[in-house]
Tab-separated table of C-alpha atoms and ligand atoms in Angstrom:
chain	number	residue	atom	x	y	z
A	23	UNK	CA	13.522	6.219	-17.009
A	24	UNK	CA	15.869	3.443	-17.986
A	25	UNK	CA	14.027	0.521	-19.442
A	26	UNK	CA	14.843	-2.827	-20.919
A	27	UNK	CA	12.552	-4.817	-23.176
A	28	UNK	CA	9.755	-6.607	-21.331
A	29	UNK	CA	10.638	-10.047	-20.096
A	30	UNK	CA	8.208	-12.717	-19.065
A	31	UNK	CA	8.428	-13.709	-15.449
A	32	UNK	CA	6.378	-15.789	-13.133
A	33	UNK	CA	9.017	-15.988	-10.476
A	34	UNK	CA	10.464	-19.225	-11.766
A	35	UNK	CA	13.754	-18.650	-9.933
A	36	UNK	CA	14.696	-17.829	-6.387
A	37	UNK	CA	13.568	-19.233	-3.064
A	38	UNK	CA	10.124	-20.740	-2.673
A	39	UNK	CA	7.388	-18.899	-0.808
A	40	UNK	CA	7.806	-21.258	2.136
A	41	UNK	CA	11.549	-20.565	2.237
A	42	UNK	CA	11.003	-16.826	2.103
A	43	UNK	CA	8.398	-16.969	4.829
A	44	UNK	CA	10.874	-18.810	6.994
A	45	UNK	CA	13.237	-15.831	6.880
A	46	UNK	CA	13.718	-14.202	10.286
A	47	UNK	CA	12.060	-10.876	10.949
A	48	UNK	CA	14.415	-8.029	11.769
A	49	UNK	CA	14.501	-6.804	15.318
A	50	UNK	CA	11.483	-4.707	16.177
A	51	UNK	CA	12.912	-1.430	17.389
A	52	UNK	CA	9.859	0.787	17.737
A	53	UNK	CA	7.434	0.013	20.569
A	54	UNK	CA	3.724	0.140	19.868
A	55	UNK	CA	2.074	3.291	21.156
A	56	UNK	CA	-1.504	2.637	22.213
A	57	UNK	CA	-3.693	5.708	22.097
A	58	UNK	CA	-6.776	6.437	24.111
A	59	UNK	CA	-8.728	9.281	22.566
A	60	UNK	CA	-11.999	8.491	24.315
A	61	UNK	CA	-11.993	11.839	26.105
A	62	UNK	CA	-11.401	13.874	22.989
A	63	UNK	CA	-14.096	15.793	21.171
A	64	UNK	CA	-14.785	14.685	17.608
A	65	UNK	CA	-12.689	17.398	16.023
A	66	UNK	CA	-9.566	16.684	18.058
A	67	UNK	CA	-6.559	16.328	15.810
A	68	UNK	CA	-4.679	13.063	16.036
A	69	UNK	CA	-1.384	14.461	17.263
A	70	UNK	CA	-0.902	13.524	20.906
A	71	UNK	CA	0.754	10.165	20.194
A	72	UNK	CA	3.697	12.002	18.706
A	73	UNK	CA	4.389	13.881	21.893
A	74	UNK	CA	6.899	11.239	22.908
A	75	UNK	CA	8.288	10.601	19.431
A	76	UNK	CA	10.816	12.421	17.350
A	77	UNK	CA	9.214	14.658	14.739
A	78	UNK	CA	10.599	12.683	11.807
A	79	UNK	CA	9.225	9.411	13.115
A	80	UNK	CA	6.295	7.724	11.441
A	81	UNK	CA	4.825	5.959	14.413
A	82	UNK	CA	2.985	2.740	13.841
A	83	UNK	CA	-0.167	2.288	15.828
A	84	UNK	CA	-1.510	-1.151	15.249
A	85	UNK	CA	-3.698	-3.786	16.757
A	86	UNK	CA	-6.303	-4.078	19.425
A	87	UNK	CA	-5.593	-0.841	21.257
A	88	UNK	CA	-4.832	1.293	18.252
A	89	UNK	CA	-7.516	3.939	18.543
A	90	UNK	CA	-10.456	3.652	20.919
A	91	UNK	CA	-13.092	3.909	18.255
A	92	UNK	CA	-16.201	1.794	18.837
A	93	UNK	CA	-15.867	-1.458	16.949
A	94	UNK	CA	-12.669	-0.403	15.234
A	95	UNK	CA	-9.922	-3.004	15.273
A	96	UNK	CA	-11.913	-4.862	17.910
A	97	UNK	CA	-10.143	-8.111	17.185
A	98	UNK	CA	-7.061	-6.775	15.465
A	99	UNK	CA	-7.587	-9.471	12.846
A	100	UNK	CA	-9.138	-8.447	9.557
A	101	UNK	CA	-11.387	-10.932	7.820
A	102	UNK	CA	-9.540	-12.329	4.840
A	103	UNK	CA	-11.282	-12.180	1.498
A	104	UNK	CA	-11.962	-15.500	-0.173
A	105	UNK	CA	-8.852	-16.586	-2.033
A	106	UNK	CA	-9.179	-17.496	-5.703
A	107	UNK	CA	-9.478	-21.155	-6.582
A	108	UNK	CA	-5.954	-22.570	-6.372
A	109	UNK	CA	-6.229	-24.398	-9.655
A	110	UNK	CA	-7.015	-21.205	-11.594
A	111	UNK	CA	-4.493	-20.426	-14.323
A	112	UNK	CA	-1.830	-17.921	-13.227
A	113	UNK	CA	-1.746	-14.672	-15.177
A	114	UNK	CA	0.919	-13.905	-17.731
A	115	UNK	CA	3.011	-10.942	-16.585
A	116	UNK	CA	5.299	-8.889	-18.809
A	117	UNK	CA	7.942	-7.002	-16.861
A	118	UNK	CA	9.724	-3.823	-17.906
A	119	UNK	CA	12.850	-3.302	-15.857
A	120	UNK	CA	13.377	0.119	-14.370
A	121	UNK	CA	16.558	1.349	-12.729
A	122	UNK	CA	16.180	4.385	-10.502
A	123	UNK	CA	18.057	7.278	-12.108
A	124	UNK	CA	21.069	8.583	-10.268
A	125	UNK	CA	19.494	11.886	-9.285
A	126	UNK	CA	17.738	13.289	-6.250
A	127	UNK	CA	15.207	10.748	-5.013
A	128	UNK	CA	11.692	11.369	-3.785
A	129	UNK	CA	11.853	11.989	-0.050
A	130	UNK	CA	9.009	9.576	0.548
A	131	UNK	CA	11.274	6.577	-0.234
A	132	UNK	CA	12.343	6.267	3.406
A	133	UNK	CA	13.263	2.568	3.351
A	134	UNK	CA	15.593	3.220	0.437
A	135	UNK	CA	17.038	6.596	1.423
A	136	UNK	CA	17.411	6.101	5.138
A	137	UNK	CA	17.119	2.376	5.893
A	138	UNK	CA	18.698	2.622	9.337
A	139	UNK	CA	16.478	5.450	10.550
A	140	UNK	CA	13.841	5.226	13.259
A	141	UNK	CA	11.253	6.098	10.645
A	142	UNK	CA	12.313	3.136	8.470
A	143	UNK	CA	12.178	0.904	11.546
A	144	UNK	CA	8.596	2.033	12.114
A	145	UNK	CA	7.595	0.766	8.698
A	146	UNK	CA	9.239	-2.558	9.487
A	147	UNK	CA	7.142	-2.663	12.639
A	148	UNK	CA	4.104	-2.062	10.479
A	149	UNK	CA	5.163	-5.046	8.347
A	150	UNK	CA	5.592	-7.132	11.471
A	151	UNK	CA	2.147	-6.290	12.818
A	152	UNK	CA	0.544	-6.877	9.472
A	153	UNK	CA	2.072	-10.338	9.236
A	154	UNK	CA	0.856	-10.987	12.775
A	155	UNK	CA	-2.763	-10.191	11.942
A	156	UNK	CA	-3.107	-12.954	9.396
A	157	UNK	CA	-0.483	-12.271	6.704
A	158	UNK	CA	-2.986	-10.570	4.353
A	159	UNK	CA	-2.055	-10.987	0.711
A	160	UNK	CA	-3.866	-7.908	-0.543
A	161	UNK	CA	-3.670	-4.724	1.564
A	162	UNK	CA	-5.353	-1.426	0.731
A	163	UNK	CA	-3.615	1.690	2.090
A	164	UNK	CA	-6.023	4.595	2.357
A	165	UNK	CA	-6.805	7.537	4.619
A	166	UNK	CA	-9.753	9.731	5.451
A	167	UNK	CA	-8.773	12.560	3.083
A	168	UNK	CA	-6.211	13.660	0.520
A	169	UNK	CA	-2.637	14.301	1.577
A	170	UNK	CA	-2.737	12.156	4.714
A	171	UNK	CA	0.269	10.011	3.802
A	172	UNK	CA	-1.220	7.133	1.796
A	173	UNK	CA	1.495	7.030	-0.843
A	174	UNK	CA	4.256	7.363	1.752
A	175	UNK	CA	2.770	4.487	3.738
A	176	UNK	CA	2.051	2.266	0.724
A	177	UNK	CA	5.532	2.696	-0.741
A	178	UNK	CA	7.349	2.040	2.505
A	179	UNK	CA	5.118	-0.840	3.534
A	180	UNK	CA	5.752	-2.443	0.130
A	181	UNK	CA	9.505	-1.825	0.461
A	182	UNK	CA	9.523	-3.240	3.979
A	183	UNK	CA	7.646	-6.360	2.891
A	184	UNK	CA	9.958	-6.834	-0.095
A	185	UNK	CA	13.178	-5.940	1.695
A	186	UNK	CA	16.100	-8.078	0.543
A	187	UNK	CA	13.752	-10.229	-1.534
A	188	UNK	CA	12.103	-11.734	1.546
A	189	UNK	CA	8.718	-11.653	-0.219
A	190	UNK	CA	7.373	-11.071	-3.710
A	191	UNK	CA	5.559	-7.749	-3.579
A	192	UNK	CA	3.468	-5.820	-6.071
A	193	UNK	CA	2.685	-2.156	-5.423
A	194	UNK	CA	-0.485	-1.071	-7.224
A	195	UNK	CA	-1.786	2.468	-7.660
A	196	UNK	CA	-5.510	3.203	-7.778
A	197	UNK	CA	-5.697	6.908	-6.885
A	198	UNK	CA	-6.702	8.044	-10.367
A	199	UNK	CA	-7.057	11.724	-9.488
A	200	UNK	CA	-3.646	12.159	-7.864
A	201	UNK	CA	-1.319	9.458	-9.184
A	202	UNK	CA	2.131	9.637	-7.595
A	203	UNK	CA	4.000	6.361	-8.093
A	204	UNK	CA	5.387	7.276	-11.509
A	205	UNK	CA	6.946	10.436	-10.139
A	206	UNK	CA	8.054	8.821	-6.876
A	207	UNK	CA	10.025	6.143	-8.766
A	208	UNK	CA	10.744	8.380	-11.787
A	209	UNK	CA	9.256	5.921	-14.248
A	210	UNK	CA	6.865	5.989	-17.166
A	211	UNK	CA	4.433	3.083	-16.909
A	212	UNK	CA	4.586	1.107	-20.176
A	213	UNK	CA	0.838	0.594	-19.856
A	214	UNK	CA	-1.204	2.719	-17.446
A	215	UNK	CA	-2.769	0.506	-14.762
A	216	UNK	CA	-6.172	2.203	-15.164
A	217	UNK	CA	-6.140	1.343	-18.876
A	218	UNK	CA	-5.115	-2.215	-18.056
A	219	UNK	CA	-8.089	-2.507	-15.708
A	220	UNK	CA	-10.444	-1.532	-18.507
A	221	UNK	CA	-8.829	-3.910	-20.995
A	222	UNK	CA	-8.766	-6.864	-18.592
A	223	UNK	CA	-12.377	-6.415	-17.613
A	224	UNK	CA	-13.365	-7.837	-20.970
A	225	UNK	CA	-10.334	-10.049	-21.490
A	226	UNK	CA	-9.159	-11.195	-18.054
A	227	UNK	CA	-6.654	-13.647	-19.532
A	228	UNK	CA	-4.684	-10.925	-21.336
A	229	UNK	CA	-1.067	-10.510	-20.149
A	230	UNK	CA	-0.368	-7.826	-17.554
A	231	UNK	CA	2.328	-5.209	-18.007
A	232	UNK	CA	4.193	-4.293	-14.835
A	233	UNK	CA	7.396	-2.473	-13.929
A	234	UNK	CA	10.159	-4.386	-12.171
A	235	UNK	CA	12.522	-2.345	-9.967
A	236	UNK	CA	15.223	-4.938	-9.230
A	237	UNK	CA	17.158	-2.783	-6.756
A	238	UNK	CA	14.050	-2.566	-4.545
A	239	UNK	CA	12.809	-6.147	-5.141
A	240	UNK	CA	9.524	-4.576	-6.165
A	241	UNK	CA	6.998	-4.788	-8.975
A	242	UNK	CA	4.869	-1.706	-9.644
A	243	UNK	CA	1.553	-1.140	-11.444
A	244	UNK	CA	1.414	2.632	-11.800
A	245	UNK	CA	-1.065	5.048	-13.311
A	246	UNK	CA	0.152	7.316	-16.064
A	247	UNK	CA	0.044	10.848	-14.567
A	248	UNK	CA	-1.357	12.114	-17.880
A	249	UNK	CA	-4.537	10.112	-17.470
A	250	UNK	CA	-7.889	11.928	-17.548
A	251	UNK	CA	-8.233	12.894	-13.875
A	252	UNK	CA	-12.032	12.742	-13.774
A	253	UNK	CA	-12.141	9.011	-14.464
A	254	UNK	CA	-13.861	6.869	-11.861
A	255	UNK	CA	-12.497	3.560	-10.720
A	256	UNK	CA	-14.180	0.627	-12.393
A	257	UNK	CA	-15.069	-1.502	-9.357
A	258	UNK	CA	-15.835	-4.794	-11.127
A	259	UNK	CA	-12.692	-4.395	-13.255
A	260	UNK	CA	-10.639	-3.872	-10.110
A	261	UNK	CA	-12.116	-7.009	-8.508
A	262	UNK	CA	-11.262	-9.038	-11.616
A	263	UNK	CA	-7.742	-7.605	-11.644
A	264	UNK	CA	-7.113	-8.515	-8.014
A	265	UNK	CA	-8.441	-12.000	-8.516
A	266	UNK	CA	-6.002	-12.491	-11.386
A	267	UNK	CA	-2.984	-10.759	-9.830
A	268	UNK	CA	-3.392	-12.729	-6.600
A	269	UNK	CA	-2.476	-15.774	-8.688
A	270	UNK	CA	0.675	-14.088	-10.005
A	271	UNK	CA	3.007	-15.477	-7.357
A	272	UNK	CA	2.888	-12.419	-5.089
A	273	UNK	CA	3.072	-12.826	-1.349
A	274	UNK	CA	1.691	-9.313	-0.966
A	275	UNK	CA	-0.140	-6.791	-3.114
A	276	UNK	CA	-0.105	-3.300	-1.587
A	277	UNK	CA	-2.578	-0.793	-2.994
A	278	UNK	CA	-1.953	2.960	-2.893
A	279	UNK	CA	-5.616	3.961	-2.855
A	280	UNK	CA	-7.634	7.186	-2.915
A	281	UNK	CA	-9.076	8.614	0.313
A	282	UNK	CA	-12.141	6.978	1.855
A	283	UNK	CA	-14.413	9.966	2.412
A	284	UNK	CA	-16.371	11.423	-0.468
A	285	UNK	CA	-16.565	8.311	-2.625
A	286	UNK	CA	-17.279	4.590	-2.478
A	287	UNK	CA	-14.111	3.655	-4.394
A	288	UNK	CA	-12.230	2.384	-1.354
A	289	UNK	CA	-15.229	0.286	-0.336
A	290	UNK	CA	-14.999	-1.502	-3.678
A	291	UNK	CA	-11.269	-2.012	-3.191
A	292	UNK	CA	-11.716	-3.219	0.379
A	293	UNK	CA	-14.217	-5.809	-0.840
A	294	UNK	CA	-11.549	-7.250	-3.128
A	295	UNK	CA	-8.767	-7.027	-0.525
A	296	UNK	CA	-7.923	-8.764	2.736
A	297	UNK	CA	-7.163	-5.748	4.909
A	298	UNK	CA	-7.193	-1.957	4.970
A	299	UNK	CA	-4.536	0.210	6.619
A	300	UNK	CA	-5.421	3.858	7.238
A	301	UNK	CA	-2.782	6.603	7.226
A	302	UNK	CA	-3.255	9.502	9.641
A	303	UNK	CA	-1.481	12.813	9.194
A	304	UNK	CA	-0.235	14.085	12.531
A	305	UNK	CA	-1.946	17.307	13.605
A	306	UNK	CA	-4.140	17.233	10.493
A	307	UNK	CA	-6.395	14.171	10.526
A	308	UNK	CA	-9.304	14.581	12.932
A	309	UNK	CA	-10.761	11.782	15.012
A	310	UNK	CA	-14.138	12.614	13.493
A	311	UNK	CA	-12.838	11.956	9.978
A	312	UNK	CA	-11.041	8.826	11.100
A	313	UNK	CA	-14.208	7.499	12.739
A	314	UNK	CA	-16.252	8.257	9.641
A	315	UNK	CA	-13.673	6.538	7.436
A	316	UNK	CA	-13.670	3.410	9.617
A	317	UNK	CA	-17.477	3.403	9.729
A	318	UNK	CA	-17.608	3.651	5.956
A	319	UNK	CA	-15.126	0.830	5.351
A	320	UNK	CA	-16.405	-1.384	8.131
A	321	UNK	CA	-14.184	-2.059	11.105
A	322	UNK	CA	-13.764	-5.761	10.258
A	323	UNK	CA	-11.543	-4.911	7.303
A	324	UNK	CA	-9.481	-2.199	9.020
A	325	UNK	CA	-6.295	-3.833	10.265
A	326	UNK	CA	-4.859	-0.693	11.809
A	327	UNK	CA	-3.655	2.860	11.450
A	328	UNK	CA	-0.319	4.492	10.739
A	329	UNK	CA	0.503	7.941	12.040
A	330	UNK	CA	2.647	9.794	9.498
A	331	UNK	CA	4.517	12.947	10.421
B	427	ATP	N1	8.053	14.426	-4.038
B	427	ATP	C1	7.825	14.568	-2.723
B	427	ATP	N2	8.820	14.439	-1.866
B	427	ATP	C2	8.608	14.605	-0.590
B	427	ATP	N3	7.453	14.890	-0.029
B	427	ATP	C3	6.422	15.022	-0.830
B	427	ATP	C4	6.545	14.852	-2.223
B	427	ATP	N4	5.328	15.017	-2.753
B	427	ATP	C5	4.499	15.262	-1.737
B	427	ATP	N5	5.170	15.292	-0.595
B	427	ATP	C6	4.641	15.570	0.732
B	427	ATP	O1	3.989	14.439	1.147
B	427	ATP	C7	2.710	14.758	1.656
B	427	ATP	C8	1.720	13.856	1.042
B	427	ATP	O2	2.127	12.627	1.350
B	427	ATP	P1	1.608	11.451	0.483
B	427	ATP	O3	1.874	11.714	-0.944
B	427	ATP	O4	2.130	10.206	1.073
B	427	ATP	O5	0.054	11.607	0.842
B	427	ATP	P2	-1.174	11.006	0.097
B	427	ATP	O6	-2.193	10.710	1.142
B	427	ATP	O7	-0.762	9.893	-0.770
B	427	ATP	O8	-1.653	12.224	-0.763
B	427	ATP	P3	-2.734	12.181	-1.945
B	427	ATP	O9	-4.075	12.182	-1.290
B	427	ATP	O10	-2.440	13.402	-2.718
B	427	ATP	O11	-2.503	10.932	-2.714
B	427	ATP	C9	2.424	16.166	1.320
B	427	ATP	O12	2.200	16.827	2.514
B	427	ATP	C10	3.660	16.690	0.679
B	427	ATP	O13	4.175	17.744	1.446
B	428	MG	MG1	-1.031	9.549	-2.806
């Protein structure tokens, strides 16, 4: 990791939020693919939508017709969490600059490695649909189970939102048992995000320590991979953290979360967020698991699903 001393930043320079929001969206190149799985048995794997797509394509299935699943995405518009009081004091943020080393990059960084690909375009479509359903500031990316493509989706959604500096984006990691952002970006977090959560629970006005990756227009709050893997997420601490970081000048905070099933962690995160996006692994995720995950989160918060090959 290449680091420079922390610098204070509250986004004093650059275009205003209103100016950035006025920036044109890139051409949407990937059509939406509505799926009707109503005839499938519960254990059917979610793979049919890919029949008409290239294998390397991450198709984006979003909105009203995403997956016929009871109340799921009934309106296509997640209910936004209550925003913090606008007059609240913004948090102090210390940034450590990180420059990606000139070596083989993690293949999950699609927007960076292959920006003109169909797969990259699909993540831009995801951005487009997310902005359409109410421009949620805080988005949790989860999935039914481990290995479904949460980190891939969270990274590329964050990169798509931040592309060319069009929005200020913070990518936050909360999957304590399988942290991946440090290795994906080849960085060592100056202060593990899980430890920061604990510290800020008692002292919410303490400065935050984040990593700034200027080449990707992205700020990252990563977990140190050496953390004790049995730790549980501190729900109240996470809620306090989101309330503070929302005031940090970010247009979007994308959370690379743990899986939904088997714990209530994602429920706590969803309570503090505006929307949840669920990643589905093609030919692996079952409709039964997806339905259970949506039931557990509550369909009102689920903005849509992303099928990852
Ligand atoms: N460094 C890597 N480069 C490319 N592909 C990887 C890398 N690490 C994992 N993968 C692949 O990505 C898939 C997992 O994707 P991803 O990490 O996005 O899922 P996840 O849902 O975040 O997983 P987890 O539940 O472990 O956090 C695995 O199937 C694995 O084959
Ligand atoms: Mg992951």
